[in-house]
Amino acid sequence: MRTAQASDAMELLLRLSDRDPVRTVSVMAEYLSTTFRSRFETGEELLKTTLHVTRSDVTAKNVARSHSAQPRTSTRGPPPSSSTQQTRPSTAQGGQRNSLAATSSAAGVPHNRVRASSARASVGAAPTVPPTPLSPADKDLVMARWLKERERREKEREERRNMMLRRERRWMESLNSMQNTRNRKMQKEVETELAARQIQSGFRGMKDRQNVRILRIQREKERQRQLEEERKKITGPSEAEMFADDAARLFD
């Protein structure tokens, strides 16, 4: 199941890269270096590490292939006649061991690593082709994809910021609407209270004006009485008062 999924994924990558294996490997290296940035800072570093491991595996496979291709010597034979013949490498197997050791030391790969790599390698693997450097068109393509990805992220970030601004604006508008409604209600209550106070003060003003008028009349009468008493002290009683006094004496 995993093999089928891997084949489908590789087929999809090949279609996206116009069936160019070099471009496919380049795109995969860029993506994997971004994913595993803690181990590989750039895609070039990932490709160099991959090339080194591939060369080691190829060397191990070549050594294993040459070792398996050499004929085996028969163990049955005449026994050695002397100790000198026992110490001298007279069989082909000793030559094979020497050539294997020389090959391993020349390749710079330990013998145990050669065995492990040869066990993992497949028999019918094709020889690897050294990766060619990216052409300017491929570099431009990678840069264009990276710019497109960055533009997409910037656009998403801008949309999120605009959405937050719109949400905050709606919240401010709702808050202002609630505040305006509350202010209008308070203004109406204040106007109603002022109108009631004005009506009450108007009634009190009318009553106060009436009281002032009555007091003014009383003061005017008191002033007239005082003036009359002063006149009597100066001029004596008036003619009407004298006639009234005479009439009163006649009828007594």
Short mmCIF file of C-alpha atoms in Angstrom, two decimals:
data_model
loop_
_atom_site.label_atom_id
_atom_site.label_comp_id
_atom_site.label_asym_id
_atom_site.label_seq_id
_atom_site.Cartn_x
_atom_site.Cartn_y
_atom_site.Cartn_z
CA MET A 1 0.00 0.00 0.00
CA ARG A 2 2.83 2.41 0.86
CA THR A 3 4.66 1.51 -2.33
CA ALA A 4 1.58 2.38 -4.39
CA GLN A 5 1.17 5.67 -2.54
CA ALA A 6 4.84 6.51 -3.09
CA SER A 7 4.50 5.72 -6.79
CA ASP A 8 1.45 7.96 -7.06
CA ALA A 9 3.26 10.77 -5.26
CA MET A 10 6.30 10.47 -7.52
CA GLU A 11 4.09 10.44 -10.59
CA LEU A 12 2.39 13.62 -9.37
CA LEU A 13 5.75 15.32 -8.77
CA LEU A 14 6.95 14.33 -12.23
CA ARG A 15 3.83 15.76 -13.83
CA LEU A 16 4.23 19.02 -11.90
CA SER A 17 7.89 19.32 -12.98
CA ASP A 18 7.21 18.50 -16.65
CA ARG A 19 8.75 15.04 -16.16
CA ASP A 20 12.18 16.52 -15.53
CA PRO A 21 13.99 14.41 -12.89
CA VAL A 22 16.56 17.11 -12.12
CA ARG A 23 13.88 19.71 -11.46
CA THR A 24 11.91 17.19 -9.41
CA VAL A 25 14.89 16.47 -7.16
CA SER A 26 15.59 20.21 -6.83
CA VAL A 27 12.02 21.00 -5.78
CA MET A 28 11.99 18.10 -3.33
CA ALA A 29 15.31 19.26 -1.84
CA GLU A 30 13.99 22.78 -1.36
CA TYR A 31 10.83 21.50 0.31
CA LEU A 32 12.64 18.99 2.55
CA SER A 33 15.25 21.54 3.61
CA THR A 34 12.42 23.85 4.65
CA THR A 35 10.73 21.03 6.56
CA PHE A 36 13.93 19.78 8.26
CA ARG A 37 15.59 23.17 8.72
CA SER A 38 17.16 22.07 12.00
CA ARG A 39 19.29 19.51 10.12
CA PHE A 40 19.72 21.13 6.70
CA GLU A 41 19.84 24.89 6.31
CA THR A 42 19.59 24.87 2.51
CA GLY A 43 18.60 22.50 -0.23
CA GLU A 44 22.20 22.45 -1.47
CA GLU A 45 23.39 21.06 1.87
CA LEU A 46 20.72 18.37 1.71
CA LEU A 47 21.79 17.44 -1.83
CA LYS A 48 25.46 17.24 -0.81
CA THR A 49 24.62 14.93 2.09
CA THR A 50 22.44 12.80 -0.16
CA LEU A 51 25.23 12.58 -2.76
CA HIS A 52 27.75 11.48 -0.12
CA VAL A 53 25.44 8.75 1.21
CA THR A 54 24.62 7.63 -2.33
CA ARG A 55 28.30 7.32 -3.24
CA SER A 56 28.95 5.27 -0.11
CA ASP A 57 26.05 2.95 -0.92
CA VAL A 58 27.20 2.56 -4.53
CA THR A 59 30.73 1.72 -3.39
CA ALA A 60 29.38 -0.85 -0.98
CA LYS A 61 27.20 -2.40 -3.69
CA ASN A 62 30.13 -2.57 -6.11
CA VAL A 63 32.29 -4.28 -3.51
CA ALA A 64 29.54 -6.76 -2.70
CA ARG A 65 28.96 -7.42 -6.40
CA SER A 66 32.66 -8.06 -7.10
CA HIS A 67 32.88 -10.29 -4.07
CA SER A 68 29.91 -12.38 -5.20
CA ALA A 69 31.16 -12.57 -8.83
CA GLN A 70 34.53 -14.18 -8.00
CA PRO A 71 34.64 -18.06 -8.17
CA ARG A 72 34.87 -20.02 -4.96
CA THR A 73 37.80 -22.44 -4.50
CA SER A 74 37.24 -26.04 -3.49
CA THR A 75 38.08 -26.89 0.06
CA ARG A 76 39.09 -30.41 -0.97
CA GLY A 77 42.73 -30.70 -2.01
CA PRO A 78 46.06 -32.12 -1.07
CA PRO A 79 47.19 -31.12 2.37
CA PRO A 80 50.11 -28.74 2.56
CA SER A 81 53.50 -30.44 2.79
CA SER A 82 55.22 -27.94 5.02
CA SER A 83 54.58 -25.10 7.39
CA THR A 84 55.87 -22.64 4.81
CA GLN A 85 53.06 -23.54 2.45
CA GLN A 86 50.58 -23.07 5.28
CA THR A 87 51.67 -19.51 5.99
CA ARG A 88 51.83 -18.50 2.31
CA PRO A 89 48.49 -17.34 0.73
CA SER A 90 48.30 -20.06 -1.95
CA THR A 91 44.54 -20.03 -2.49
CA ALA A 92 42.41 -17.62 -4.47
CA GLN A 93 40.33 -16.89 -1.40
CA GLY A 94 43.24 -15.17 0.27
CA GLY A 95 43.67 -12.99 -2.81
CA GLN A 96 40.01 -12.13 -2.66
CA ARG A 97 40.33 -11.07 0.96
CA ASN A 98 43.32 -8.90 0.16
CA SER A 99 41.57 -7.27 -2.78
CA LEU A 100 38.44 -6.72 -0.66
CA ALA A 101 40.48 -5.10 2.11
CA ALA A 102 42.32 -2.94 -0.42
CA THR A 103 39.10 -1.85 -2.05
CA SER A 104 37.49 -1.05 1.29
CA SER A 105 40.49 0.94 2.46
CA ALA A 106 40.73 2.79 -0.85
CA ALA A 107 37.08 3.72 -0.75
CA GLY A 108 37.39 4.89 2.83
CA VAL A 109 34.43 2.75 3.99
CA PRO A 110 34.68 0.40 7.01
CA HIS A 111 34.21 -3.32 6.36
CA ASN A 112 31.17 -3.63 8.62
CA ARG A 113 29.54 -0.66 6.90
CA VAL A 114 30.19 -2.30 3.53
CA ARG A 115 28.38 -5.43 4.66
CA ALA A 116 25.41 -3.46 6.05
CA SER A 117 25.16 -1.30 2.96
CA SER A 118 25.42 -4.31 0.64
CA ALA A 119 22.64 -6.04 2.55
CA ARG A 120 20.38 -3.00 2.16
CA ALA A 121 21.19 -2.37 -1.50
CA SER A 122 19.17 -3.95 -4.24
CA VAL A 123 20.83 -6.14 -6.87
CA GLY A 124 19.39 -4.46 -9.97
CA ALA A 125 19.99 -0.83 -8.93
CA ALA A 126 21.08 1.45 -11.74
CA PRO A 127 24.26 3.52 -11.39
CA THR A 128 23.63 7.02 -10.08
CA VAL A 129 24.13 10.07 -12.24
CA PRO A 130 25.87 13.02 -10.60
CA PRO A 131 23.37 15.85 -10.11
CA THR A 132 23.74 18.71 -12.48
CA PRO A 133 23.71 22.24 -11.12
CA LEU A 134 20.50 24.19 -11.43
CA SER A 135 20.14 26.20 -14.57
CA PRO A 136 19.15 29.87 -14.40
CA ALA A 137 15.64 28.93 -15.55
CA ASP A 138 15.31 26.39 -12.73
CA LYS A 139 16.61 28.89 -10.20
CA ASP A 140 14.12 31.44 -11.49
CA LEU A 141 11.38 28.84 -11.20
CA VAL A 142 12.28 28.03 -7.59
CA MET A 143 12.50 31.74 -6.77
CA ALA A 144 9.14 32.38 -8.47
CA ARG A 145 7.52 29.60 -6.44
CA TRP A 146 9.02 30.96 -3.25
CA LEU A 147 7.83 34.48 -4.05
CA LYS A 148 4.38 33.15 -4.89
CA GLU A 149 4.24 31.31 -1.57
CA ARG A 150 5.37 34.40 0.31
CA GLU A 151 2.80 36.52 -1.52
CA ARG A 152 0.09 34.04 -0.58
CA ARG A 153 1.11 34.16 3.07
CA GLU A 154 1.23 37.96 3.02
CA LYS A 155 -2.24 38.00 1.47
CA GLU A 156 -3.60 35.68 4.14
CA ARG A 157 -1.99 37.82 6.84
CA GLU A 158 -3.51 40.96 5.31
CA GLU A 159 -6.93 39.33 5.13
CA ARG A 160 -6.73 38.32 8.79
CA ARG A 161 -5.71 41.84 9.77
CA ASN A 162 -8.53 43.37 7.72
CA MET A 163 -10.99 40.96 9.31
CA MET A 164 -9.82 42.00 12.78
CA LEU A 165 -10.11 45.67 11.82
CA ARG A 166 -13.64 45.15 10.48
CA ARG A 167 -14.62 43.31 13.64
CA GLU A 168 -13.19 46.08 15.80
CA ARG A 169 -14.94 48.72 13.67
CA ARG A 170 -18.28 46.94 14.04
CA TRP A 171 -17.74 46.70 17.78
CA MET A 172 -16.96 50.42 17.99
CA GLU A 173 -20.03 51.28 15.92
CA SER A 174 -22.22 49.12 18.15
CA LEU A 175 -20.72 50.73 21.25
CA ASN A 176 -21.27 54.23 19.84
CA SER A 177 -24.86 53.37 18.93
CA MET A 178 -25.55 52.12 22.45
CA GLN A 179 -23.93 55.24 23.92
CA ASN A 180 -25.98 57.54 21.66
CA THR A 181 -29.20 55.76 22.61
CA ARG A 182 -28.32 56.10 26.29
CA ASN A 183 -27.49 59.79 25.84
CA ARG A 184 -30.77 60.49 24.04
CA LYS A 185 -32.71 58.74 26.78
CA MET A 186 -30.92 60.72 29.48
CA GLN A 187 -31.47 63.98 27.54
CA LYS A 188 -35.18 63.24 27.26
CA GLU A 189 -35.44 62.55 30.98
CA VAL A 190 -33.60 65.79 31.79
CA GLU A 191 -35.87 67.81 29.47
CA THR A 192 -38.98 66.28 31.04
CA GLU A 193 -37.74 67.13 34.52
CA LEU A 194 -36.89 70.70 33.48
CA ALA A 195 -40.36 71.16 31.95
CA ALA A 196 -42.00 69.95 35.16
CA ARG A 197 -39.88 72.35 37.20
CA GLN A 198 -40.74 75.26 34.91
CA ILE A 199 -44.46 74.53 35.26
CA GLN A 200 -44.18 74.40 39.03
CA SER A 201 -42.11 77.58 39.11
CA GLY A 202 -44.69 79.29 36.85
CA PHE A 203 -47.47 78.52 39.28
CA ARG A 204 -45.37 79.77 42.16
CA GLY A 205 -44.54 82.92 40.20
CA MET A 206 -48.19 83.74 39.62
CA LYS A 207 -48.96 83.28 43.30
CA ASP A 208 -45.98 85.40 44.26
CA ARG A 209 -47.05 88.22 41.94
CA GLN A 210 -50.54 88.23 43.45
CA ASN A 211 -49.13 88.44 46.96
CA VAL A 212 -46.88 91.31 45.90
CA ARG A 213 -49.85 93.20 44.45
CA ILE A 214 -51.87 92.80 47.66
CA LEU A 215 -48.94 93.93 49.75
CA ARG A 216 -48.46 96.98 47.53
CA ILE A 217 -52.15 97.96 47.95
CA GLN A 218 -51.89 97.59 51.70
CA ARG A 219 -48.77 99.73 51.79
CA GLU A 220 -50.49 102.39 49.65
CA LYS A 221 -53.46 102.51 52.02
CA GLU A 222 -51.18 102.80 55.01
CA ARG A 223 -49.29 105.64 53.36
CA GLN A 224 -52.58 107.47 52.57
CA ARG A 225 -53.65 107.11 56.19
CA GLN A 226 -50.39 108.49 57.46
CA LEU A 227 -50.60 111.45 55.07
CA GLU A 228 -54.14 112.19 56.26
CA GLU A 229 -53.05 112.18 59.88
CA GLU A 230 -50.20 114.55 59.12
CA ARG A 231 -52.56 116.91 57.31
CA LYS A 232 -54.94 116.92 60.26
CA LYS A 233 -52.16 117.85 62.61
CA ILE A 234 -51.18 120.78 60.43
CA THR A 235 -54.51 122.22 59.09
CA GLY A 236 -57.02 120.90 61.59
CA PRO A 237 -60.22 119.03 60.77
CA SER A 238 -61.72 119.43 57.34
CA GLU A 239 -65.04 121.17 56.51
CA ALA A 240 -66.88 117.89 56.13
CA GLU A 241 -65.66 116.76 59.49
CA MET A 242 -66.78 120.06 61.10
CA PHE A 243 -70.26 119.78 59.50
CA ALA A 244 -70.54 116.23 60.71
CA ASP A 245 -69.65 117.33 64.24
CA ASP A 246 -72.26 120.14 64.21
CA ALA A 247 -74.98 117.81 62.99
CA ALA A 248 -74.14 115.40 65.69
CA ARG A 249 -74.48 118.11 68.38
CA LEU A 250 -77.89 119.26 67.06
CA PHE A 251 -79.39 115.84 67.28
CA ASP A 252 -77.99 115.14 70.76
#
